[in-house]
Amino acid sequence: MPIFPSQLASAAEPTVIVLSWDGVRHDYLDRRDFPAIGRMQRDGVRAERMISVAP
């Protein structure tokens, strides 16, 4: 039995991880071998069309 009600609610919530790299070319992850990031892209979400705020 949880001591605090928030413990019970948080146990059912999924964990969300957001990775954001500033100043990295759009094709950088495709040109290197990053197995863990590749799995996250296949099993999760990947933005295909982002607009950079930097030139």
mmCIF file of N, CA and C in Angstrom:
data_model
loop_
_atom_site.group_PDB
_atom_site.id
_atom_site.type_symbol
_atom_site.label_atom_id
_atom_site.label_comp_id
_atom_site.label_asym_id
_atom_site.label_seq_id
_atom_site.Cartn_x
_atom_site.Cartn_y
_atom_site.Cartn_z
ATOM 1 N N MET A 1 0.844 -1.184 0.000
ATOM 2 C CA MET A 1 0.000 0.000 0.000
ATOM 3 C C MET A 1 0.885 1.242 0.000
ATOM 4 N N PRO A 2 0.699 2.128 -0.954
ATOM 5 C CA PRO A 2 1.514 3.341 -0.992
ATOM 6 C C PRO A 2 1.183 4.282 0.150
ATOM 7 N N ILE A 3 2.200 4.976 0.606
ATOM 8 C CA ILE A 3 2.008 5.943 1.684
ATOM 9 C C ILE A 3 1.312 7.195 1.154
ATOM 10 N N PHE A 4 1.716 7.628 -0.041
ATOM 11 C CA PHE A 4 1.142 8.832 -0.630
ATOM 12 C C PHE A 4 0.333 8.451 -1.863
ATOM 13 N N PRO A 5 -0.824 9.090 -2.080
ATOM 14 C CA PRO A 5 -1.619 8.766 -3.275
ATOM 15 C C PRO A 5 -0.851 8.968 -4.579
ATOM 16 N N SER A 6 0.077 9.925 -4.618
ATOM 17 C CA SER A 6 0.826 10.176 -5.848
ATOM 18 C C SER A 6 1.694 8.981 -6.239
ATOM 19 N N GLN A 7 2.099 8.166 -5.284
ATOM 20 C CA GLN A 7 2.899 6.978 -5.600
ATOM 21 C C GLN A 7 2.092 5.996 -6.443
ATOM 22 N N LEU A 8 0.841 5.830 -6.124
ATOM 23 C CA LEU A 8 -0.011 4.920 -6.870
ATOM 24 C C LEU A 8 -0.246 5.444 -8.287
ATOM 25 N N ALA A 9 -0.501 6.728 -8.428
ATOM 26 C CA ALA A 9 -0.758 7.310 -9.745
ATOM 27 C C ALA A 9 0.486 7.255 -10.623
ATOM 28 N N SER A 10 1.643 7.526 -10.064
ATOM 29 C CA SER A 10 2.855 7.552 -10.878
ATOM 30 C C SER A 10 3.275 6.165 -11.340
ATOM 31 N N ALA A 11 2.876 5.126 -10.648
ATOM 32 C CA ALA A 11 3.253 3.766 -11.035
ATOM 33 C C ALA A 11 2.609 3.372 -12.360
ATOM 34 N N ALA A 12 1.432 3.927 -12.674
ATOM 35 C CA ALA A 12 0.726 3.570 -13.900
ATOM 36 C C ALA A 12 1.151 4.431 -15.087
ATOM 37 N N GLU A 13 1.848 5.519 -14.856
ATOM 38 C CA GLU A 13 2.249 6.427 -15.929
ATOM 39 C C GLU A 13 3.500 5.916 -16.640
ATOM 40 N N PRO A 14 3.528 5.982 -17.966
ATOM 41 C CA PRO A 14 4.734 5.571 -18.696
ATOM 42 C C PRO A 14 5.841 6.610 -18.552
ATOM 43 N N THR A 15 7.060 6.177 -18.709
ATOM 44 C CA THR A 15 8.205 7.078 -18.681
ATOM 45 C C THR A 15 8.425 7.635 -20.081
ATOM 46 N N VAL A 16 8.588 8.940 -20.182
ATOM 47 C CA VAL A 16 8.826 9.597 -21.467
ATOM 48 C C VAL A 16 10.202 10.247 -21.421
ATOM 49 N N ILE A 17 11.034 9.949 -22.412
ATOM 50 C CA ILE A 17 12.368 10.534 -22.512
ATOM 51 C C ILE A 17 12.439 11.308 -23.823
ATOM 52 N N VAL A 18 12.825 12.565 -23.740
ATOM 53 C CA VAL A 18 12.965 13.400 -24.932
ATOM 54 C C VAL A 18 14.442 13.714 -25.119
ATOM 55 N N LEU A 19 14.976 13.354 -26.278
ATOM 56 C CA LEU A 19 16.362 13.672 -26.611
ATOM 57 C C LEU A 19 16.355 14.783 -27.651
ATOM 58 N N SER A 20 17.106 15.820 -27.395
ATOM 59 C CA SER A 20 17.170 16.951 -28.318
ATOM 60 C C SER A 20 18.614 17.411 -28.428
ATOM 61 N N TRP A 21 19.120 17.471 -29.666
ATOM 62 C CA TRP A 21 20.485 17.937 -29.897
ATOM 63 C C TRP A 21 20.429 19.235 -30.678
ATOM 64 N N ASP A 22 21.099 20.242 -30.177
ATOM 65 C CA ASP A 22 21.153 21.533 -30.851
ATOM 66 C C ASP A 22 22.427 21.598 -31.690
ATOM 67 N N GLY A 23 22.313 22.065 -32.902
ATOM 68 C CA GLY A 23 23.481 22.233 -33.754
ATOM 69 C C GLY A 23 23.960 20.961 -34.423
ATOM 70 N N VAL A 24 23.115 19.942 -34.515
ATOM 71 C CA VAL A 24 23.484 18.670 -35.141
ATOM 72 C C VAL A 24 22.780 18.582 -36.496
ATOM 73 N N ARG A 25 23.517 18.178 -37.505
ATOM 74 C CA ARG A 25 22.916 18.028 -38.836
ATOM 75 C C ARG A 25 21.766 17.031 -38.798
ATOM 76 N N HIS A 26 20.806 17.238 -39.685
ATOM 77 C CA HIS A 26 19.626 16.378 -39.723
ATOM 78 C C HIS A 26 19.960 14.915 -40.024
ATOM 79 N N ASP A 27 21.048 14.664 -40.725
ATOM 80 C CA ASP A 27 21.396 13.293 -41.106
ATOM 81 C C ASP A 27 22.507 12.685 -40.248
ATOM 82 N N TYR A 28 22.882 13.349 -39.182
ATOM 83 C CA TYR A 28 23.998 12.873 -38.354
ATOM 84 C C TYR A 28 23.739 11.476 -37.795
ATOM 85 N N LEU A 29 22.555 11.239 -37.256
ATOM 86 C CA LEU A 29 22.266 9.933 -36.655
ATOM 87 C C LEU A 29 22.193 8.828 -37.699
ATOM 88 N N ASP A 30 21.904 9.178 -38.941
ATOM 89 C CA ASP A 30 21.858 8.174 -40.007
ATOM 90 C C ASP A 30 23.248 7.807 -40.514
ATOM 91 N N ARG A 31 24.229 8.668 -40.276
ATOM 92 C CA ARG A 31 25.586 8.432 -40.780
ATOM 93 C C ARG A 31 26.465 7.694 -39.785
ATOM 94 N N ARG A 32 26.025 7.507 -38.589
ATOM 95 C CA ARG A 32 26.810 6.845 -37.547
ATOM 96 C C ARG A 32 26.049 5.614 -37.055
ATOM 97 N N ASP A 33 26.770 4.748 -36.357
ATOM 98 C CA ASP A 33 26.147 3.555 -35.797
ATOM 99 C C ASP A 33 25.832 3.797 -34.323
ATOM 100 N N PHE A 34 24.571 4.090 -34.044
ATOM 101 C CA PHE A 34 24.092 4.275 -32.677
ATOM 102 C C PHE A 34 22.987 3.249 -32.429
ATOM 103 N N PRO A 35 23.328 2.033 -32.034
ATOM 104 C CA PRO A 35 22.318 0.979 -31.915
ATOM 105 C C PRO A 35 21.167 1.328 -30.972
ATOM 106 N N ALA A 36 21.468 1.890 -29.826
ATOM 107 C CA ALA A 36 20.405 2.197 -28.858
ATOM 108 C C ALA A 36 19.477 3.283 -29.390
ATOM 109 N N ILE A 37 20.047 4.301 -30.012
ATOM 110 C CA ILE A 37 19.219 5.371 -30.567
ATOM 111 C C ILE A 37 18.415 4.846 -31.757
ATOM 112 N N GLY A 38 19.007 3.960 -32.532
ATOM 113 C CA GLY A 38 18.280 3.337 -33.639
ATOM 114 C C GLY A 38 17.067 2.566 -33.156
ATOM 115 N N ARG A 39 17.214 1.837 -32.056
ATOM 116 C CA ARG A 39 16.075 1.111 -31.478
ATOM 117 C C ARG A 39 15.000 2.085 -31.011
ATOM 118 N N MET A 40 15.411 3.184 -30.385
ATOM 119 C CA MET A 40 14.426 4.174 -29.936
ATOM 120 C C MET A 40 13.691 4.783 -31.128
ATOM 121 N N GLN A 41 14.401 5.012 -32.234
ATOM 122 C CA GLN A 41 13.754 5.565 -33.422
ATOM 123 C C GLN A 41 12.759 4.573 -34.013
ATOM 124 N N ARG A 42 13.123 3.301 -34.052
ATOM 125 C CA ARG A 42 12.232 2.285 -34.611
ATOM 126 C C ARG A 42 11.036 2.021 -33.715
ATOM 127 N N ASP A 43 11.264 1.964 -32.399
ATOM 128 C CA ASP A 43 10.207 1.594 -31.464
ATOM 129 C C ASP A 43 9.462 2.789 -30.885
ATOM 130 N N GLY A 44 9.976 3.981 -31.121
ATOM 131 C CA GLY A 44 9.373 5.175 -30.535
ATOM 132 C C GLY A 44 8.947 6.171 -31.595
ATOM 133 N N VAL A 45 9.370 7.397 -31.410
ATOM 134 C CA VAL A 45 8.972 8.486 -32.297
ATOM 135 C C VAL A 45 10.209 9.236 -32.760
ATOM 136 N N ARG A 46 10.202 9.635 -34.018
ATOM 137 C CA ARG A 46 11.300 10.433 -34.565
ATOM 138 C C ARG A 46 10.696 11.532 -35.429
ATOM 139 N N ALA A 47 11.151 12.755 -35.213
ATOM 140 C CA ALA A 47 10.674 13.881 -36.020
ATOM 141 C C ALA A 47 11.426 13.887 -37.342
ATOM 142 N N GLU A 48 10.712 13.868 -38.431
ATOM 143 C CA GLU A 48 11.324 13.849 -39.758
ATOM 144 C C GLU A 48 11.483 15.246 -40.354
ATOM 145 N N ARG A 49 10.629 16.170 -39.979
ATOM 146 C CA ARG A 49 10.651 17.505 -40.594
ATOM 147 C C ARG A 49 10.637 18.588 -39.522
ATOM 148 N N MET A 50 11.799 18.934 -39.051
ATOM 149 C CA MET A 50 11.935 20.000 -38.057
ATOM 150 C C MET A 50 12.539 21.225 -38.733
ATOM 151 N N ILE A 51 12.197 22.397 -38.235
ATOM 152 C CA ILE A 51 12.757 23.642 -38.749
ATOM 153 C C ILE A 51 13.664 24.219 -37.681
ATOM 154 N N SER A 52 14.917 24.401 -38.019
ATOM 155 C CA SER A 52 15.903 24.905 -37.070
ATOM 156 C C SER A 52 15.730 26.402 -36.858
ATOM 157 N N VAL A 53 16.012 26.845 -35.633
ATOM 158 C CA VAL A 53 15.980 28.278 -35.349
ATOM 159 C C VAL A 53 17.330 28.912 -35.653
ATOM 160 N N ALA A 54 18.347 28.093 -35.853
ATOM 161 C CA ALA A 54 19.689 28.595 -36.165
ATOM 162 C C ALA A 54 19.939 28.461 -37.667
ATOM 163 N N PRO A 55 20.724 29.362 -38.237
ATOM 164 C CA PRO A 55 21.016 29.259 -39.679
ATOM 165 C C PRO A 55 21.880 28.055 -40.010
#
